Amino acid sequence: MKKVRKCVIPVAGMGTRFLPGTKAIPKEMFPIIDKPAIQYIVEEAVESGIEEILFITSSYKNSVIDHFDRNFELETRLEKSGKLDKLELVKKISKLANFSYIRQGEPLGSGHAIKLAKNFVGDEPFAVMYGDDVMMYDKPVLGQLIDVYEKRDCNVIGVQEIDPSLAYKYGIIEYEDKDTGKIKTIIEKPKNEEAPSNHAGLGRYIVKPEIFDELETLSKGAGNEYQFTDAMKSLMNKQDFYACKFDGKYFDIGSQQGYLKANVEFALKRDDLKTDVKKYIKGLKIN
Ligand code: UTP
């Protein structure tokens, strides 16, 4: 069985739900406290054993490329001013993994974006991590999916239970066997009453390279976009997919609520911030 070494992170979406914030700043670069959301995702990939990362980016997302590159002027200035702890913080980012970039000319959907990774992926299984889905975990969430892949030699979707009244926002899993997690199909953004379960795919996937055959012939789906979920759905007719019900907390930082919650919860985990933040929250007069 081939090891999962490569990861594709699509970051070329428009971020329309978070306008006007995303007009000039990619949502993936929004800081959670003091670190861009995308760095949390890259760190999760690296902690899961990923060595090569491909960003699917766009012409107005160059800040993502800059963030994972060296910045000699900044490094020199930090060194000269003796801010060596900050210098280390900055220098380690570009060393996290081997980074590559491809531009998606037009935001035609996640399926269209991931199709561009074909040459990068070659004939290996690979991970897909959505650039706006940030996880808080003890054990890296992607690593939990890789464990399922290694146990069963299958495609894997990271899932959690969601509030059934929000099913219409997610790719919802229909199980062939709920005990083992074997998936029958996945339905992208169903009507709540038609959702086959309350388990949703949440931005972490392991897929085999045959996914590209499905991406080649993909038609437009929900939102008139090429949906990665639809390509997985086609592949489910030919290969096994299993759900990985992962431990960890999921934040959709492409939504205002998700971004706000991520900032509060990550602050409550930080030794230098948690006391102040707790005091502040307790002091709020909430009706
Ligand atoms: P989303 O649907 O969450 O992102 O896509 P979006 O399209 O930016 O969201 P809106 O506009 O607020 O509804 C999931 C991931 O796929 C990327 C996004 O950047 C996000 O990381 N994506 C989406 C692409 O790379 N290209 C696309 O054409 C669409």
PDB file of C-alpha atoms and ligand atoms in Angstrom:
ATOM      1  CA  MET A   1       0.000   0.000   0.000  1.00  0.00           C
ATOM      2  CA  LYS A   2       1.363   3.426  -0.925  1.00  0.00           C
ATOM      3  CA  LYS A   3       1.941   5.953   1.852  1.00  0.00           C
ATOM      4  CA  VAL A   4      -0.018   9.233   1.866  1.00  0.00           C
ATOM      5  CA  ARG A   5       2.722  11.851   1.358  1.00  0.00           C
ATOM      6  CA  LYS A   6       1.010  14.538  -0.671  1.00  0.00           C
ATOM      7  CA  CYS A   7      -1.702  17.010   0.124  1.00  0.00           C
ATOM      8  CA  VAL A   8      -3.759  19.360  -2.028  1.00  0.00           C
ATOM      9  CA  ILE A   9      -5.178  22.477  -0.375  1.00  0.00           C
ATOM     10  CA  PRO A  10      -7.587  24.452  -2.566  1.00  0.00           C
ATOM     11  CA  VAL A  11      -7.590  28.125  -1.560  1.00  0.00           C
ATOM     12  CA  ALA A  12      -8.955  29.733  -4.725  1.00  0.00           C
ATOM     13  CA  GLY A  13     -12.572  30.197  -3.600  1.00  0.00           C
ATOM     14  CA  MET A  14     -14.204  33.628  -3.642  1.00  0.00           C
ATOM     15  CA  GLY A  15     -15.079  33.744   0.055  1.00  0.00           C
ATOM     16  CA  THR A  16     -18.367  35.444  -0.760  1.00  0.00           C
ATOM     17  CA  ARG A  17     -19.892  34.552   2.611  1.00  0.00           C
ATOM     18  CA  PHE A  18     -17.306  36.738   4.327  1.00  0.00           C
ATOM     19  CA  LEU A  19     -17.504  39.887   2.202  1.00  0.00           C
ATOM     20  CA  PRO A  20     -16.423  42.629   2.510  1.00  0.00           C
ATOM     21  CA  GLY A  21     -13.607  41.079   4.630  1.00  0.00           C
ATOM     22  CA  THR A  22     -12.493  38.880   1.739  1.00  0.00           C
ATOM     23  CA  LYS A  23     -12.469  41.648  -0.875  1.00  0.00           C
ATOM     24  CA  ALA A  24      -8.695  42.128  -0.668  1.00  0.00           C
ATOM     25  CA  ILE A  25      -7.634  39.567   1.977  1.00  0.00           C
ATOM     26  CA  PRO A  26      -8.095  35.822   1.354  1.00  0.00           C
ATOM     27  CA  LYS A  27     -10.116  34.213   4.155  1.00  0.00           C
ATOM     28  CA  GLU A  28      -7.353  31.596   4.417  1.00  0.00           C
ATOM     29  CA  MET A  29      -5.044  34.437   5.553  1.00  0.00           C
ATOM     30  CA  PHE A  30      -7.409  35.697   8.263  1.00  0.00           C
ATOM     31  CA  PRO A  31      -5.486  35.337  11.517  1.00  0.00           C
ATOM     32  CA  ILE A  32      -6.800  33.153  14.293  1.00  0.00           C
ATOM     33  CA  ILE A  33      -5.223  35.173  17.114  1.00  0.00           C
ATOM     34  CA  ASP A  34      -1.858  35.839  15.420  1.00  0.00           C
ATOM     35  CA  LYS A  35      -1.434  33.041  12.895  1.00  0.00           C
ATOM     36  CA  PRO A  36      -3.199  32.756   9.522  1.00  0.00           C
ATOM     37  CA  ALA A  37      -5.862  30.053   9.355  1.00  0.00           C
ATOM     38  CA  ILE A  38      -3.988  28.336   6.531  1.00  0.00           C
ATOM     39  CA  GLN A  39      -0.910  27.834   8.732  1.00  0.00           C
ATOM     40  CA  TYR A  40      -2.976  25.829  11.239  1.00  0.00           C
ATOM     41  CA  ILE A  41      -4.051  23.601   8.343  1.00  0.00           C
ATOM     42  CA  VAL A  42      -0.507  23.186   6.994  1.00  0.00           C
ATOM     43  CA  GLU A  43       0.764  22.340  10.490  1.00  0.00           C
ATOM     44  CA  GLU A  44      -1.956  19.698  10.831  1.00  0.00           C
ATOM     45  CA  ALA A  45      -0.832  18.215   7.474  1.00  0.00           C
ATOM     46  CA  VAL A  46       2.816  18.153   8.513  1.00  0.00           C
ATOM     47  CA  GLU A  47       2.032  16.622  11.925  1.00  0.00           C
ATOM     48  CA  SER A  48       0.121  13.928   9.999  1.00  0.00           C
ATOM     49  CA  GLY A  49       3.215  12.992   7.973  1.00  0.00           C
ATOM     50  CA  ILE A  50       2.585  15.010   4.780  1.00  0.00           C
ATOM     51  CA  GLU A  51       5.766  16.064   2.955  1.00  0.00           C
ATOM     52  CA  GLU A  52       4.503  17.774  -0.237  1.00  0.00           C
ATOM     53  CA  ILE A  53       1.784  20.405  -0.306  1.00  0.00           C
ATOM     54  CA  LEU A  54       0.137  21.877  -3.404  1.00  0.00           C
ATOM     55  CA  PHE A  55      -1.943  25.012  -3.021  1.00  0.00           C
ATOM     56  CA  ILE A  56      -4.565  25.659  -5.694  1.00  0.00           C
ATOM     57  CA  THR A  57      -4.524  29.414  -5.595  1.00  0.00           C
ATOM     58  CA  SER A  58      -5.654  32.396  -7.661  1.00  0.00           C
ATOM     59  CA  SER A  59      -4.325  35.745  -8.807  1.00  0.00           C
ATOM     60  CA  TYR A  60      -5.562  37.606  -5.737  1.00  0.00           C
ATOM     61  CA  LYS A  61      -4.254  35.049  -3.215  1.00  0.00           C
ATOM     62  CA  ASN A  62      -0.538  35.775  -3.554  1.00  0.00           C
ATOM     63  CA  SER A  63      -0.341  36.455   0.171  1.00  0.00           C
ATOM     64  CA  VAL A  64      -0.735  32.697   0.729  1.00  0.00           C
ATOM     65  CA  ILE A  65       2.346  32.079  -1.439  1.00  0.00           C
ATOM     66  CA  ASP A  66       4.259  34.876   0.329  1.00  0.00           C
ATOM     67  CA  HIS A  67       3.397  33.470   3.747  1.00  0.00           C
ATOM     68  CA  PHE A  68       5.052  30.117   3.030  1.00  0.00           C
ATOM     69  CA  ASP A  69       8.088  31.700   1.343  1.00  0.00           C
ATOM     70  CA  ARG A  70      11.188  33.272   2.912  1.00  0.00           C
ATOM     71  CA  ASN A  71      11.076  37.023   3.626  1.00  0.00           C
ATOM     72  CA  PHE A  72      14.715  38.121   3.663  1.00  0.00           C
ATOM     73  CA  GLU A  73      14.095  41.760   4.523  1.00  0.00           C
ATOM     74  CA  LEU A  74      11.962  40.880   7.535  1.00  0.00           C
ATOM     75  CA  GLU A  75      14.425  38.181   8.637  1.00  0.00           C
ATOM     76  CA  THR A  76      17.392  40.567   8.353  1.00  0.00           C
ATOM     77  CA  ARG A  77      15.616  43.294  10.299  1.00  0.00           C
ATOM     78  CA  LEU A  78      14.547  40.879  13.057  1.00  0.00           C
ATOM     79  CA  GLU A  79      18.095  39.562  13.300  1.00  0.00           C
ATOM     80  CA  LYS A  80      19.614  43.058  13.458  1.00  0.00           C
ATOM     81  CA  SER A  81      17.185  44.135  16.148  1.00  0.00           C
ATOM     82  CA  GLY A  82      17.872  40.997  18.195  1.00  0.00           C
ATOM     83  CA  LYS A  83      14.281  39.714  18.035  1.00  0.00           C
ATOM     84  CA  LEU A  84      15.495  36.157  17.689  1.00  0.00           C
ATOM     85  CA  ASP A  85      12.355  34.423  18.958  1.00  0.00           C
ATOM     86  CA  LYS A  86      10.296  36.209  16.273  1.00  0.00           C
ATOM     87  CA  LEU A  87      12.981  35.404  13.705  1.00  0.00           C
ATOM     88  CA  GLU A  88      12.649  31.676  14.483  1.00  0.00           C
ATOM     89  CA  LEU A  89       8.856  31.942  14.262  1.00  0.00           C
ATOM     90  CA  VAL A  90       9.110  33.477  10.790  1.00  0.00           C
ATOM     91  CA  LYS A  91      11.884  31.257   9.443  1.00  0.00           C
ATOM     92  CA  LYS A  92      10.298  27.950  10.372  1.00  0.00           C
ATOM     93  CA  ILE A  93       7.218  28.574   8.199  1.00  0.00           C
ATOM     94  CA  SER A  94       8.927  28.032   4.842  1.00  0.00           C
ATOM     95  CA  LYS A  95      10.591  24.888   6.150  1.00  0.00           C
ATOM     96  CA  LEU A  96       7.361  23.175   7.189  1.00  0.00           C
ATOM     97  CA  ALA A  97       7.052  21.200   3.903  1.00  0.00           C
ATOM     98  CA  ASN A  98       7.809  21.366   0.164  1.00  0.00           C
ATOM     99  CA  PHE A  99       5.295  23.806  -1.254  1.00  0.00           C
ATOM    100  CA  SER A 100       3.994  24.068  -4.842  1.00  0.00           C
ATOM    101  CA  TYR A 101       1.358  26.315  -6.353  1.00  0.00           C
ATOM    102  CA  ILE A 102      -1.027  26.182  -9.305  1.00  0.00           C
ATOM    103  CA  ARG A 103      -3.429  28.936 -10.189  1.00  0.00           C
ATOM    104  CA  GLN A 104      -7.072  28.219 -10.854  1.00  0.00           C
ATOM    105  CA  GLY A 105      -7.946  30.741 -13.584  1.00  0.00           C
ATOM    106  CA  GLU A 106     -11.596  30.922 -12.616  1.00  0.00           C
ATOM    107  CA  PRO A 107     -13.316  29.798  -9.383  1.00  0.00           C
ATOM    108  CA  LEU A 108     -15.470  27.104 -10.958  1.00  0.00           C
ATOM    109  CA  GLY A 109     -15.711  24.974  -7.819  1.00  0.00           C
ATOM    110  CA  SER A 110     -13.701  22.638  -5.575  1.00  0.00           C
ATOM    111  CA  GLY A 111     -13.841  19.810  -8.165  1.00  0.00           C
ATOM    112  CA  HIS A 112     -12.398  22.059 -10.851  1.00  0.00           C
ATOM    113  CA  ALA A 113      -9.678  23.233  -8.439  1.00  0.00           C
ATOM    114  CA  ILE A 114      -8.599  19.730  -7.374  1.00  0.00           C
ATOM    115  CA  LYS A 115      -8.538  18.492 -10.996  1.00  0.00           C
ATOM    116  CA  LEU A 116      -5.570  20.840 -11.519  1.00  0.00           C
ATOM    117  CA  ALA A 117      -3.511  18.707  -9.094  1.00  0.00           C
ATOM    118  CA  LYS A 118      -3.332  15.697 -11.472  1.00  0.00           C
ATOM    119  CA  ASN A 119       0.369  15.997 -12.421  1.00  0.00           C
ATOM    120  CA  PHE A 120       1.411  16.821  -8.841  1.00  0.00           C
ATOM    121  CA  VAL A 121      -0.379  13.746  -7.488  1.00  0.00           C
ATOM    122  CA  GLY A 122       0.755  11.203 -10.112  1.00  0.00           C
ATOM    123  CA  ASP A 123      -0.241   7.679  -9.091  1.00  0.00           C
ATOM    124  CA  GLU A 124      -0.263   8.110  -5.307  1.00  0.00           C
ATOM    125  CA  PRO A 125      -3.116   8.346  -2.805  1.00  0.00           C
ATOM    126  CA  PHE A 126      -3.326  11.922  -1.529  1.00  0.00           C
ATOM    127  CA  ALA A 127      -4.997  14.134   1.035  1.00  0.00           C
ATOM    128  CA  VAL A 128      -7.348  17.028   0.342  1.00  0.00           C
ATOM    129  CA  MET A 129      -7.764  19.665   3.037  1.00  0.00           C
ATOM    130  CA  TYR A 130     -10.096  22.611   2.505  1.00  0.00           C
ATOM    131  CA  GLY A 131      -8.333  25.893   3.147  1.00  0.00           C
ATOM    132  CA  ASP A 132     -11.133  27.296   5.292  1.00  0.00           C
ATOM    133  CA  ASP A 133     -11.773  24.279   7.553  1.00  0.00           C
ATOM    134  CA  VAL A 134      -9.614  24.602  10.668  1.00  0.00           C
ATOM    135  CA  MET A 135      -9.401  21.839  13.278  1.00  0.00           C
ATOM    136  CA  MET A 136      -8.551  21.914  16.981  1.00  0.00           C
ATOM    137  CA  TYR A 137      -7.271  18.516  18.086  1.00  0.00           C
ATOM    138  CA  ASP A 138      -5.095  16.421  20.370  1.00  0.00           C
ATOM    139  CA  LYS A 139      -4.234  14.007  17.553  1.00  0.00           C
ATOM    140  CA  PRO A 140      -4.083  15.638  14.089  1.00  0.00           C
ATOM    141  CA  VAL A 141      -7.373  15.069  12.286  1.00  0.00           C
ATOM    142  CA  LEU A 142      -5.759  14.246   8.927  1.00  0.00           C
ATOM    143  CA  GLY A 143      -3.578  11.681  10.728  1.00  0.00           C
ATOM    144  CA  GLN A 144      -6.759  10.009  12.020  1.00  0.00           C
ATOM    145  CA  LEU A 145      -7.971   9.682   8.390  1.00  0.00           C
ATOM    146  CA  ILE A 146      -4.600   8.270   7.325  1.00  0.00           C
ATOM    147  CA  ASP A 147      -4.958   5.591  10.045  1.00  0.00           C
ATOM    148  CA  VAL A 148      -8.262   4.480   8.447  1.00  0.00           C
ATOM    149  CA  TYR A 149      -6.647   4.481   4.975  1.00  0.00           C
ATOM    150  CA  GLU A 150      -3.769   2.343   6.245  1.00  0.00           C
ATOM    151  CA  LYS A 151      -6.125  -0.077   7.986  1.00  0.00           C
ATOM    152  CA  ARG A 152      -8.476  -0.595   5.024  1.00  0.00           C
ATOM    153  CA  ASP A 153      -6.620   0.590   1.885  1.00  0.00           C
ATOM    154  CA  CYS A 154      -9.635   2.736   0.986  1.00  0.00           C
ATOM    155  CA  ASN A 155     -10.724   6.298   0.262  1.00  0.00           C
ATOM    156  CA  VAL A 156     -11.631   8.171   3.458  1.00  0.00           C
ATOM    157  CA  ILE A 157     -13.895  11.091   4.351  1.00  0.00           C
ATOM    158  CA  GLY A 158     -13.527  12.897   7.686  1.00  0.00           C
ATOM    159  CA  VAL A 159     -16.977  13.220   9.275  1.00  0.00           C
ATOM    160  CA  GLN A 160     -18.691  14.517  12.371  1.00  0.00           C
ATOM    161  CA  GLU A 161     -22.273  14.757  13.556  1.00  0.00           C
ATOM    162  CA  ILE A 162     -23.923  18.020  12.633  1.00  0.00           C
ATOM    163  CA  ASP A 163     -27.128  19.704  13.748  1.00  0.00           C
ATOM    164  CA  PRO A 164     -29.758  18.166  11.369  1.00  0.00           C
ATOM    165  CA  SER A 165     -31.242  21.629  10.760  1.00  0.00           C
ATOM    166  CA  LEU A 166     -27.944  22.550   9.036  1.00  0.00           C
ATOM    167  CA  ALA A 167     -27.711  19.495   6.737  1.00  0.00           C
ATOM    168  CA  TYR A 168     -28.447  21.701   3.716  1.00  0.00           C
ATOM    169  CA  LYS A 169     -24.981  23.274   4.091  1.00  0.00           C
ATOM    170  CA  TYR A 170     -22.907  20.077   3.947  1.00  0.00           C
ATOM    171  CA  GLY A 171     -22.068  16.901   2.050  1.00  0.00           C
ATOM    172  CA  ILE A 172     -24.144  14.329   3.974  1.00  0.00           C
ATOM    173  CA  ILE A 173     -23.126  10.673   4.273  1.00  0.00           C
ATOM    174  CA  GLU A 174     -25.415   7.735   3.516  1.00  0.00           C
ATOM    175  CA  TYR A 175     -23.963   4.593   5.107  1.00  0.00           C
ATOM    176  CA  GLU A 176     -23.907   1.094   3.712  1.00  0.00           C
ATOM    177  CA  ASP A 177     -22.792  -0.118   7.155  1.00  0.00           C
ATOM    178  CA  LYS A 178     -22.789   2.433   9.949  1.00  0.00           C
ATOM    179  CA  ASP A 179     -20.848   0.121  12.306  1.00  0.00           C
ATOM    180  CA  THR A 180     -17.782  -0.136  10.087  1.00  0.00           C
ATOM    181  CA  GLY A 181     -18.264   3.335   8.574  1.00  0.00           C
ATOM    182  CA  LYS A 182     -18.595   1.992   5.023  1.00  0.00           C
ATOM    183  CA  ILE A 183     -20.153   4.703   2.898  1.00  0.00           C
ATOM    184  CA  LYS A 184     -22.872   4.052   0.318  1.00  0.00           C
ATOM    185  CA  THR A 185     -23.041   7.549  -1.101  1.00  0.00           C
ATOM    186  CA  ILE A 186     -22.721  11.234  -0.256  1.00  0.00           C
ATOM    187  CA  ILE A 187     -25.286  13.900  -1.002  1.00  0.00           C
ATOM    188  CA  GLU A 188     -24.096  17.467  -1.459  1.00  0.00           C
ATOM    189  CA  LYS A 189     -26.246  20.064   0.294  1.00  0.00           C
ATOM    190  CA  PRO A 190     -29.509  18.028   0.553  1.00  0.00           C
ATOM    191  CA  LYS A 191     -32.809  19.475   1.775  1.00  0.00           C
ATOM    192  CA  ASN A 192     -32.782  18.884   5.537  1.00  0.00           C
ATOM    193  CA  GLU A 193     -35.724  16.476   5.336  1.00  0.00           C
ATOM    194  CA  GLU A 194     -33.945  14.438   2.648  1.00  0.00           C
ATOM    195  CA  ALA A 195     -30.603  14.111   4.500  1.00  0.00           C
ATOM    196  CA  PRO A 196     -29.763  10.379   4.818  1.00  0.00           C
ATOM    197  CA  SER A 197     -27.911  10.875   8.156  1.00  0.00           C
ATOM    198  CA  ASN A 198     -26.592  13.603  10.435  1.00  0.00           C
ATOM    199  CA  HIS A 199     -22.964  12.876   9.496  1.00  0.00           C
ATOM    200  CA  ALA A 200     -21.286  15.484   7.307  1.00  0.00           C
ATOM    201  CA  GLY A 201     -17.975  15.489   5.441  1.00  0.00           C
ATOM    202  CA  LEU A 202     -15.925  18.313   6.946  1.00  0.00           C
ATOM    203  CA  GLY A 203     -13.022  19.329   4.739  1.00  0.00           C
ATOM    204  CA  ARG A 204     -10.622  16.385   5.192  1.00  0.00           C
ATOM    205  CA  TYR A 205     -10.303  13.595   2.617  1.00  0.00           C
ATOM    206  CA  ILE A 206      -7.931  10.838   1.487  1.00  0.00           C
ATOM    207  CA  VAL A 207      -8.508   9.844  -2.112  1.00  0.00           C
ATOM    208  CA  LYS A 208      -6.897   7.491  -4.582  1.00  0.00           C
ATOM    209  CA  PRO A 209      -5.566   8.846  -7.884  1.00  0.00           C
ATOM    210  CA  GLU A 210      -8.490   7.306  -9.851  1.00  0.00           C
ATOM    211  CA  ILE A 211     -10.474  10.335  -8.602  1.00  0.00           C
ATOM    212  CA  PHE A 212      -8.998  12.235 -11.571  1.00  0.00           C
ATOM    213  CA  ASP A 213     -10.930  10.020 -14.052  1.00  0.00           C
ATOM    214  CA  GLU A 214     -14.110  11.139 -12.291  1.00  0.00           C
ATOM    215  CA  LEU A 215     -13.009  14.783 -12.164  1.00  0.00           C
ATOM    216  CA  GLU A 216     -12.369  14.714 -15.951  1.00  0.00           C
ATOM    217  CA  THR A 217     -15.986  13.815 -16.710  1.00  0.00           C
ATOM    218  CA  LEU A 218     -17.614  15.795 -13.886  1.00  0.00           C
ATOM    219  CA  SER A 219     -20.707  17.917 -14.621  1.00  0.00           C
ATOM    220  CA  LYS A 220     -21.648  21.044 -12.728  1.00  0.00           C
ATOM    221  CA  GLY A 221     -23.534  20.384  -9.490  1.00  0.00           C
ATOM    222  CA  ALA A 222     -24.796  22.395  -6.488  1.00  0.00           C
ATOM    223  CA  GLY A 223     -24.358  26.155  -6.881  1.00  0.00           C
ATOM    224  CA  ASN A 224     -23.655  25.600 -10.602  1.00  0.00           C
ATOM    225  CA  GLU A 225     -20.061  24.668  -9.628  1.00  0.00           C
ATOM    226  CA  TYR A 226     -17.929  21.551 -10.185  1.00  0.00           C
ATOM    227  CA  GLN A 227     -18.187  19.866  -6.790  1.00  0.00           C
ATOM    228  CA  PHE A 228     -15.422  17.595  -5.463  1.00  0.00           C
ATOM    229  CA  THR A 229     -18.141  15.706  -3.564  1.00  0.00           C
ATOM    230  CA  ASP A 230     -19.791  14.705  -6.861  1.00  0.00           C
ATOM    231  CA  ALA A 231     -16.503  13.249  -8.148  1.00  0.00           C
ATOM    232  CA  MET A 232     -16.152  11.209  -4.928  1.00  0.00           C
ATOM    233  CA  LYS A 233     -19.744  10.084  -5.324  1.00  0.00           C
ATOM    234  CA  SER A 234     -18.954   8.667  -8.809  1.00  0.00           C
ATOM    235  CA  LEU A 235     -15.810   6.949  -7.514  1.00  0.00           C
ATOM    236  CA  MET A 236     -17.923   5.317  -4.778  1.00  0.00           C
ATOM    237  CA  ASN A 237     -19.456   3.120  -7.523  1.00  0.00           C
ATOM    238  CA  LYS A 238     -16.004   1.649  -8.215  1.00  0.00           C
ATOM    239  CA  GLN A 239     -13.968   1.879  -4.991  1.00  0.00           C
ATOM    240  CA  ASP A 240     -14.569   1.661  -1.237  1.00  0.00           C
ATOM    241  CA  PHE A 241     -15.013   4.810   0.828  1.00  0.00           C
ATOM    242  CA  TYR A 242     -15.038   4.768   4.625  1.00  0.00           C
ATOM    243  CA  ALA A 243     -15.965   7.522   7.053  1.00  0.00           C
ATOM    244  CA  CYS A 244     -13.492   8.520   9.758  1.00  0.00           C
ATOM    245  CA  LYS A 245     -15.473   9.942  12.668  1.00  0.00           C
ATOM    246  CA  PHE A 246     -12.659  12.078  13.904  1.00  0.00           C
ATOM    247  CA  ASP A 247     -11.931  13.459  17.369  1.00  0.00           C
ATOM    248  CA  GLY A 248     -11.440  17.191  17.306  1.00  0.00           C
ATOM    249  CA  LYS A 249     -13.313  20.443  16.884  1.00  0.00           C
ATOM    250  CA  TYR A 250     -14.157  21.811  13.474  1.00  0.00           C
ATOM    251  CA  PHE A 251     -14.358  25.521  12.598  1.00  0.00           C
ATOM    252  CA  ASP A 252     -15.566  26.792   9.217  1.00  0.00           C
ATOM    253  CA  ILE A 253     -13.623  30.038   9.210  1.00  0.00           C
ATOM    254  CA  GLY A 254     -15.281  30.992   5.901  1.00  0.00           C
ATOM    255  CA  SER A 255     -18.352  31.854   7.999  1.00  0.00           C
ATOM    256  CA  GLN A 256     -18.534  34.691  10.514  1.00  0.00           C
ATOM    257  CA  GLN A 257     -19.681  32.422  13.373  1.00  0.00           C
ATOM    258  CA  GLY A 258     -16.991  29.824  12.683  1.00  0.00           C
ATOM    259  CA  TYR A 259     -14.247  32.431  12.524  1.00  0.00           C
ATOM    260  CA  LEU A 260     -15.373  34.110  15.728  1.00  0.00           C
ATOM    261  CA  LYS A 261     -15.645  30.783  17.602  1.00  0.00           C
ATOM    262  CA  ALA A 262     -12.189  29.710  16.384  1.00  0.00           C
ATOM    263  CA  ASN A 263     -10.630  32.885  17.773  1.00  0.00           C
ATOM    264  CA  VAL A 264     -12.320  32.484  21.153  1.00  0.00           C
ATOM    265  CA  GLU A 265     -11.517  28.772  21.513  1.00  0.00           C
ATOM    266  CA  PHE A 266      -7.908  29.013  20.356  1.00  0.00           C
ATOM    267  CA  ALA A 267      -7.416  31.968  22.727  1.00  0.00           C
ATOM    268  CA  LEU A 268      -8.768  29.850  25.594  1.00  0.00           C
ATOM    269  CA  LYS A 269      -6.042  27.264  24.821  1.00  0.00           C
ATOM    270  CA  ARG A 270      -3.224  29.821  24.927  1.00  0.00           C
ATOM    271  CA  ASP A 271      -1.370  30.172  28.229  1.00  0.00           C
ATOM    272  CA  ASP A 272      -0.578  33.824  27.514  1.00  0.00           C
ATOM    273  CA  LEU A 273      -4.212  34.729  26.780  1.00  0.00           C
ATOM    274  CA  LYS A 274      -6.645  32.377  28.503  1.00  0.00           C
ATOM    275  CA  THR A 275      -6.834  34.108  31.887  1.00  0.00           C
ATOM    276  CA  ASP A 276      -7.622  37.505  30.370  1.00  0.00           C
ATOM    277  CA  VAL A 277     -10.078  36.105  27.850  1.00  0.00           C
ATOM    278  CA  LYS A 278     -11.962  34.081  30.488  1.00  0.00           C
ATOM    279  CA  LYS A 279     -12.163  37.158  32.722  1.00  0.00           C
ATOM    280  CA  TYR A 280     -13.403  39.260  29.807  1.00  0.00           C
ATOM    281  CA  ILE A 281     -16.096  36.746  28.804  1.00  0.00           C
ATOM    282  CA  LYS A 282     -17.273  36.293  32.409  1.00  0.00           C
ATOM    283  CA  GLY A 283     -17.514  40.067  32.744  1.00  0.00           C
ATOM    284  CA  LEU A 284     -19.770  40.497  29.723  1.00  0.00           C
ATOM    285  CA  LYS A 285     -23.343  41.251  30.650  1.00  0.00           C
ATOM    286  CA  ILE A 286     -25.071  38.836  28.280  1.00  0.00           C
ATOM    287  CA  ASN A 287     -28.868  38.733  28.277  1.00  0.00           C
TER     288      ASN A 287
HETATM  289  P1  UTP B   1     -15.933  26.800  -0.158  1.00  0.00           P
HETATM  290  O1  UTP B   1     -17.192  26.610  -0.919  1.00  0.00           O
HETATM  291  O2  UTP B   1     -15.958  26.665   1.326  1.00  0.00           O
HETATM  292  O3  UTP B   1     -15.262  28.198  -0.465  1.00  0.00           O
HETATM  293  O4  UTP B   1     -14.838  25.840  -0.791  1.00  0.00           O
HETATM  294  P2  UTP B   1     -15.775  29.460  -1.253  1.00  0.00           P
HETATM  295  O5  UTP B   1     -16.239  29.078  -2.626  1.00  0.00           O
HETATM  296  O6  UTP B   1     -14.676  30.459  -1.152  1.00  0.00           O
HETATM  297  O7  UTP B   1     -17.000  29.878  -0.319  1.00  0.00           O
HETATM  298  P3  UTP B   1     -18.054  31.053  -0.417  1.00  0.00           P
HETATM  299  O8  UTP B   1     -17.784  31.862  -1.665  1.00  0.00           O
HETATM  300  O9  UTP B   1     -17.913  31.859   0.825  1.00  0.00           O
HETATM  301  O10 UTP B   1     -19.372  30.319  -0.447  1.00  0.00           O
HETATM  302  C1  UTP B   1     -14.029  24.943  -0.056  1.00  0.00           C
HETATM  303  C2  UTP B   1     -12.563  25.162  -0.386  1.00  0.00           C
HETATM  304  O11 UTP B   1     -12.339  25.076  -1.796  1.00  0.00           O
HETATM  305  C3  UTP B   1     -11.704  26.248  -2.276  1.00  0.00           C
HETATM  306  C4  UTP B   1     -11.999  27.335  -1.254  1.00  0.00           C
HETATM  307  O12 UTP B   1     -10.959  28.316  -1.242  1.00  0.00           O
HETATM  308  C5  UTP B   1     -12.087  26.557   0.050  1.00  0.00           C
HETATM  309  O13 UTP B   1     -10.810  26.416   0.643  1.00  0.00           O
HETATM  310  N1  UTP B   1     -12.225  26.541  -3.626  1.00  0.00           N
HETATM  311  C6  UTP B   1     -13.556  26.678  -3.828  1.00  0.00           C
HETATM  312  C7  UTP B   1     -11.330  26.665  -4.669  1.00  0.00           C
HETATM  313  O14 UTP B   1     -10.099  26.544  -4.501  1.00  0.00           O
HETATM  314  N2  UTP B   1     -11.815  26.960  -5.922  1.00  0.00           N
HETATM  315  C8  UTP B   1     -13.147  27.097  -6.155  1.00  0.00           C
HETATM  316  O15 UTP B   1     -13.515  27.346  -7.319  1.00  0.00           O
HETATM  317  C9  UTP B   1     -14.030  26.947  -5.088  1.00  0.00           C
END
